[in-house]
Amino acid sequence: MTLFTGLSAFSITPTDVAGRVDATALSGLLERISTAGVNSIGLLGSTGGYAFLSREERRRAVEIARDSVGGRVPVIVGVGALRTDEAETLARDARTAGADGLLLAPMSYTPLTEEEVFQHISAVAGAGDLPLCIYNNPGTTRFVFSEDLIARLAQMPNIAAIKMPLPADNDFRGELARLRAHTPTDFAIGYSGDWGAAESLLAGGDAWYSVIAGLLPAQARALATAAMAGDRLEAERLDRAFQSFWDLFREFGSFRVMYALAEALGLCRAIPPRPILPLDAGAAARVEAALEHIGANIRP
């Protein structure tokens, strides 16, 4: 459970226009995250653009992470693919290259049934032979995990956690209570959706799988620390400082915003993979303004 608790920072994966990973840039981003003292790094998640990368580049990204931060902070690697056998291969690649844990969303072109998702995730968990976090990401996959399916998967070998979307009714406590009543005590339940992170941790969620922490790790850590300590006033104050970013995430999608933020910070040449286009000048200016607001309100 320790692997899937606390603040998990999800990095972008800088590449050239041909989809080759920029080793120097990625290593620098991961070092920055590690130095901030996060609990884990999420590599090749949705923010990391895993769906846009070849098998070879995905394996190379894990090797870069191993060489950069291996042994200092756990690395959780996304291994999603359309075919089960491809996802199994990616899981084995990740383990061999030095991953500490796996993250798996049920990618599909054809809508999947619950049994298909159960067998897919169980097979990949067995092939990877590392602790695996289920990625419940209906905004991308169009598949919603039922609580019954989560409970069933939680009993399978190597399946140790789930990354949940924000509940529609914002009832984190109710959802956590229902899931924990039907899953093992060491099964970790965390949330993505950065604008709900503070509330999810205050309600007792095990982890915040954070997009913004990939580029502002120290500031995100301040928010996570306050929320996990139950300091509602401080958590809400810090969350308000991020509000402009949450608005941008909802309007443009966090993927696009993170590339613009990397440019604003001067951390690397960040070009999103086509067909994704960079934010226009007006939106990019809003990203810079949001960054200035963070700097004025959160001291890392």
Coordinates of C-alpha atoms in Angstrom, one line a residue:
M1 CA 0.0 0.0 0.0
T2 CA 2.9 2.4 0.7
L3 CA 3.7 2.6 -3.0
F4 CA 0.2 4.0 -3.8
T5 CA -0.2 6.5 -0.9
G6 CA 0.5 10.2 -0.5
L7 CA 1.4 12.6 -3.4
S8 CA 2.1 10.9 -6.8
A9 CA 3.4 13.4 -9.3
F10 CA 2.8 12.7 -13.0
S11 CA 5.3 14.0 -15.5
I12 CA 5.0 15.0 -19.1
T13 CA 7.3 13.1 -21.5
P14 CA 9.2 15.6 -23.6
T15 CA 9.8 14.3 -27.1
D16 CA 10.9 15.6 -30.5
V17 CA 8.4 15.8 -33.4
A18 CA 9.1 12.1 -34.3
G19 CA 8.1 10.9 -30.9
R20 CA 11.7 10.2 -29.6
V21 CA 12.0 10.9 -25.8
D22 CA 14.3 13.8 -24.9
A23 CA 16.4 12.0 -22.2
T24 CA 18.0 15.2 -20.9
A25 CA 14.7 17.0 -20.5
L26 CA 12.9 14.1 -19.0
S27 CA 15.7 13.4 -16.5
G28 CA 15.6 17.1 -15.5
L29 CA 11.9 17.0 -14.8
L30 CA 12.1 13.8 -12.8
E31 CA 15.0 15.2 -10.7
R32 CA 13.0 18.3 -10.0
I33 CA 10.0 16.1 -8.8
S34 CA 12.3 13.9 -6.7
T35 CA 13.9 16.8 -5.0
A36 CA 10.5 18.2 -3.9
G37 CA 9.9 15.1 -1.7
V38 CA 6.9 13.5 -3.4
N39 CA 5.9 10.0 -2.5
S40 CA 6.0 8.6 -6.0
I41 CA 6.4 9.6 -9.6
G42 CA 3.8 8.6 -12.3
L43 CA 5.5 8.0 -15.6
L44 CA 3.7 7.4 -18.9
G45 CA 0.3 8.2 -17.5
S46 CA -2.2 10.3 -19.5
T47 CA -0.1 13.4 -18.7
G48 CA 2.9 11.5 -19.9
G49 CA 1.3 10.8 -23.3
Y50 CA 1.8 7.1 -23.2
A51 CA -0.7 6.5 -26.0
F52 CA 1.5 8.6 -28.4
L53 CA 4.7 6.6 -27.8
S54 CA 6.1 3.5 -29.4
R55 CA 7.0 0.5 -27.3
E56 CA 10.7 1.3 -27.7
E57 CA 10.3 4.9 -26.5
R58 CA 8.1 3.8 -23.6
R59 CA 10.8 1.4 -22.5
R60 CA 13.5 4.0 -22.9
A61 CA 11.5 6.5 -20.8
V62 CA 11.4 3.9 -17.9
E63 CA 15.2 3.4 -18.3
I64 CA 15.8 7.1 -18.1
A65 CA 13.7 7.3 -14.9
R66 CA 15.6 4.4 -13.4
D67 CA 18.9 6.1 -14.1
S68 CA 17.7 9.5 -12.9
V69 CA 15.7 8.8 -9.7
G70 CA 15.7 5.0 -9.2
G71 CA 16.1 4.1 -5.6
R72 CA 15.2 7.6 -4.4
V73 CA 11.5 7.8 -5.3
P74 CA 9.2 4.9 -6.5
V75 CA 8.2 5.1 -10.2
I76 CA 4.8 3.9 -11.2
V77 CA 4.6 3.3 -15.0
G78 CA 1.6 3.3 -17.2
V79 CA 1.3 0.2 -19.4
G80 CA -2.0 0.7 -21.2
A81 CA -2.5 -0.6 -24.7
L82 CA -5.4 -1.6 -26.9
R83 CA -4.5 -5.3 -27.0
T84 CA -4.0 -7.4 -23.9
D85 CA -0.9 -9.0 -25.2
E86 CA 0.6 -5.7 -26.0
A87 CA -0.2 -4.4 -22.5
E88 CA 1.4 -7.6 -21.0
T89 CA 4.5 -6.9 -23.0
L90 CA 4.7 -3.3 -21.9
A91 CA 4.3 -4.5 -18.3
R92 CA 7.2 -6.9 -18.6
D93 CA 9.2 -4.2 -20.3
A94 CA 8.5 -1.8 -17.4
R95 CA 9.5 -4.3 -14.8
T96 CA 12.7 -5.2 -16.6
A97 CA 13.6 -1.5 -17.1
G98 CA 13.2 -0.7 -13.4
A99 CA 9.6 0.2 -12.6
D100 CA 8.4 -0.1 -9.0
G101 CA 4.7 -0.3 -9.8
L102 CA 2.3 -0.3 -12.8
L103 CA -0.7 1.7 -13.8
L104 CA -3.3 0.4 -16.2
A105 CA -6.3 1.9 -17.9
P106 CA -8.6 -0.2 -20.1
M107 CA -7.9 1.4 -23.4
S108 CA -10.3 0.4 -26.2
Y109 CA -11.8 1.4 -29.5
T110 CA -14.7 -1.0 -29.1
P111 CA -16.6 -0.5 -25.8
L112 CA -15.6 -3.2 -23.3
T113 CA -17.7 -5.3 -21.0
E114 CA -17.0 -5.7 -17.3
E115 CA -15.8 -9.3 -17.9
E116 CA -13.4 -8.2 -20.7
V117 CA -11.9 -5.5 -18.4
F118 CA -11.6 -8.0 -15.6
Q119 CA -9.7 -10.5 -17.7
H120 CA -7.6 -7.8 -19.3
I121 CA -6.4 -6.2 -16.1
S122 CA -5.9 -9.6 -14.3
A123 CA -3.8 -10.8 -17.2
V124 CA -1.6 -7.7 -17.3
A125 CA -1.2 -7.8 -13.5
G126 CA 0.0 -11.3 -13.8
A127 CA 2.4 -10.6 -16.6
G128 CA 4.0 -7.6 -15.0
D129 CA 4.3 -9.2 -11.6
L130 CA 4.6 -5.8 -9.9
P131 CA 2.0 -4.0 -7.7
L132 CA -0.6 -2.6 -10.1
C133 CA -2.9 0.3 -9.8
I134 CA -6.2 0.2 -11.7
Y135 CA -6.8 3.5 -13.6
N136 CA -10.5 4.3 -13.6
N137 CA -10.5 7.1 -16.2
P138 CA -13.8 7.2 -17.9
G139 CA -13.1 10.7 -19.4
T140 CA -10.5 9.0 -21.7
T141 CA -11.6 5.3 -21.9
R142 CA -15.4 5.8 -21.7
F143 CA -15.4 2.8 -19.4
V144 CA -16.7 3.3 -15.8
F145 CA -15.7 0.7 -13.2
S146 CA -18.6 -0.5 -11.1
E147 CA -17.9 -0.9 -7.4
D148 CA -18.6 -4.6 -7.8
L149 CA -15.8 -4.9 -10.5
I150 CA -13.4 -2.9 -8.3
A151 CA -14.1 -5.3 -5.4
R152 CA -13.6 -8.3 -7.7
L153 CA -10.3 -7.0 -9.1
A154 CA -9.0 -6.1 -5.7
Q155 CA -8.9 -9.8 -4.8
M156 CA -6.6 -10.6 -7.6
P157 CA -2.8 -11.1 -7.2
N158 CA -0.7 -8.0 -7.7
I159 CA -3.7 -5.6 -7.9
A160 CA -3.0 -3.2 -5.1
A161 CA -4.7 0.1 -5.7
I162 CA -7.1 2.1 -7.8
K163 CA -6.9 5.6 -9.1
M164 CA -10.4 7.0 -9.1
P165 CA -12.1 9.9 -10.9
L166 CA -13.8 12.6 -8.8
P167 CA -17.2 11.4 -7.7
A168 CA -20.0 13.2 -9.4
D169 CA -21.7 14.1 -6.1
N170 CA -18.5 15.0 -4.4
D171 CA -19.2 12.5 -1.7
F172 CA -15.7 11.2 -1.2
R173 CA -16.4 9.8 2.3
G174 CA -19.4 7.8 1.1
E175 CA -17.6 6.4 -1.9
L176 CA -14.5 5.5 0.2
A177 CA -16.6 3.8 2.8
R178 CA -18.4 1.7 0.2
L179 CA -15.2 0.7 -1.6
R180 CA -13.3 -0.1 1.7
A181 CA -16.2 -2.3 2.9
H182 CA -15.6 -4.6 -0.1
T183 CA -11.8 -4.5 -0.7
P184 CA -8.8 -5.7 1.3
T185 CA -7.6 -3.4 4.1
D186 CA -4.3 -2.9 2.2
F187 CA -6.0 -1.9 -1.1
A188 CA -5.2 1.8 -1.6
I189 CA -7.9 4.1 -3.0
G190 CA -6.7 7.5 -4.4
Y191 CA -8.0 10.1 -6.7
S192 CA -7.1 12.1 -9.8
G193 CA -8.8 15.3 -10.9
D194 CA -6.6 18.0 -9.4
W195 CA -9.4 20.4 -8.5
G196 CA -10.8 17.8 -6.1
A197 CA -7.5 16.7 -4.6
A198 CA -7.7 18.6 -1.4
E199 CA -11.2 17.4 -0.6
S200 CA -10.3 13.8 -1.5
L201 CA -7.4 13.8 0.9
L202 CA -9.3 15.6 3.7
A203 CA -12.0 12.8 3.3
G204 CA -9.4 10.1 3.9
G205 CA -8.3 9.2 0.4
D206 CA -5.0 7.3 0.3
A207 CA -3.4 9.2 -2.6
W208 CA -3.5 12.2 -4.8
Y209 CA -2.4 11.3 -8.4
S210 CA -1.5 14.8 -9.4
V211 CA -1.0 16.4 -12.8
I212 CA 0.2 19.8 -11.5
A213 CA 2.8 18.1 -9.2
G214 CA 4.6 17.0 -12.4
L215 CA 5.7 20.6 -12.9
L216 CA 5.0 22.3 -9.6
P217 CA 5.9 19.5 -7.2
A218 CA 6.9 21.5 -4.1
Q219 CA 3.7 23.6 -4.3
A220 CA 1.5 20.6 -4.8
R221 CA 3.3 18.9 -1.9
A222 CA 2.4 21.8 0.4
L223 CA -1.3 21.3 -0.5
A224 CA -1.1 17.5 -0.1
T225 CA 0.7 17.8 3.3
A226 CA -2.0 20.2 4.7
A227 CA -4.8 18.0 3.5
M228 CA -3.4 14.7 4.7
A229 CA -2.8 16.4 8.1
G230 CA -6.5 17.3 8.3
D231 CA -5.7 21.1 8.2
R232 CA -8.8 22.1 6.3
L233 CA -8.2 25.9 6.5
E234 CA -4.7 25.7 5.1
A235 CA -5.6 23.1 2.5
E236 CA -8.5 25.3 1.3
R237 CA -6.2 28.3 1.2
L238 CA -3.6 26.5 -0.9
D239 CA -6.3 25.0 -3.1
R240 CA -7.6 28.5 -3.9
A241 CA -4.1 29.5 -5.0
F242 CA -4.3 26.8 -7.6
Q243 CA -7.8 27.8 -8.8
S244 CA -6.7 29.4 -12.0
F245 CA -5.0 26.2 -13.0
W246 CA -8.0 24.2 -12.2
D247 CA -10.1 26.4 -14.4
L248 CA -7.6 26.0 -17.2
F249 CA -7.5 22.3 -16.8
R250 CA -11.3 22.1 -17.1
E251 CA -11.4 24.4 -20.1
F252 CA -8.5 23.1 -22.2
G253 CA -7.6 19.8 -20.7
S254 CA -4.6 19.3 -18.4
F255 CA -2.5 17.7 -21.1
R256 CA -2.3 20.9 -23.2
V257 CA -2.0 23.2 -20.1
M258 CA 1.0 21.2 -18.8
Y259 CA 2.9 21.6 -22.0
A260 CA 2.3 25.4 -21.9
L261 CA 3.4 25.4 -18.2
A262 CA 6.6 23.6 -19.0
E263 CA 7.4 26.4 -21.5
A264 CA 6.4 29.1 -19.1
L265 CA 8.7 27.7 -16.5
G266 CA 11.5 27.4 -19.0
L267 CA 12.1 23.7 -18.1
C268 CA 12.2 22.3 -21.6
R269 CA 11.1 22.7 -25.1
A270 CA 7.6 21.3 -24.7
I271 CA 5.7 20.5 -27.9
P272 CA 2.6 18.3 -27.5
P273 CA 2.4 15.3 -29.9
R274 CA 0.3 15.9 -33.0
P275 CA -2.6 16.0 -33.5
I276 CA -2.7 17.8 -30.1
L277 CA -1.9 21.5 -30.8
P278 CA -0.2 24.0 -28.4
L279 CA -2.4 26.5 -26.6
D280 CA -2.9 29.8 -28.4
A281 CA -1.2 32.9 -27.2
G282 CA -4.1 34.1 -25.2
A283 CA -4.5 30.8 -23.3
A284 CA -0.7 30.6 -22.8
A285 CA -0.8 34.1 -21.2
R286 CA -3.4 32.8 -18.8
V287 CA -1.1 29.9 -17.8
E288 CA 1.7 32.5 -17.1
A289 CA -0.7 34.6 -15.0
A290 CA -1.8 31.5 -13.1
L291 CA 1.9 30.7 -12.4
E292 CA 2.5 34.2 -11.1
H293 CA -0.5 33.8 -8.8
I294 CA 0.9 30.5 -7.4
G295 CA 4.3 32.1 -6.8
A296 CA 2.7 34.9 -4.9
N297 CA 0.6 32.6 -2.6
I298 CA 2.6 29.4 -2.1
R299 CA 6.2 29.3 -0.9
P300 CA 7.7 25.9 -1.7

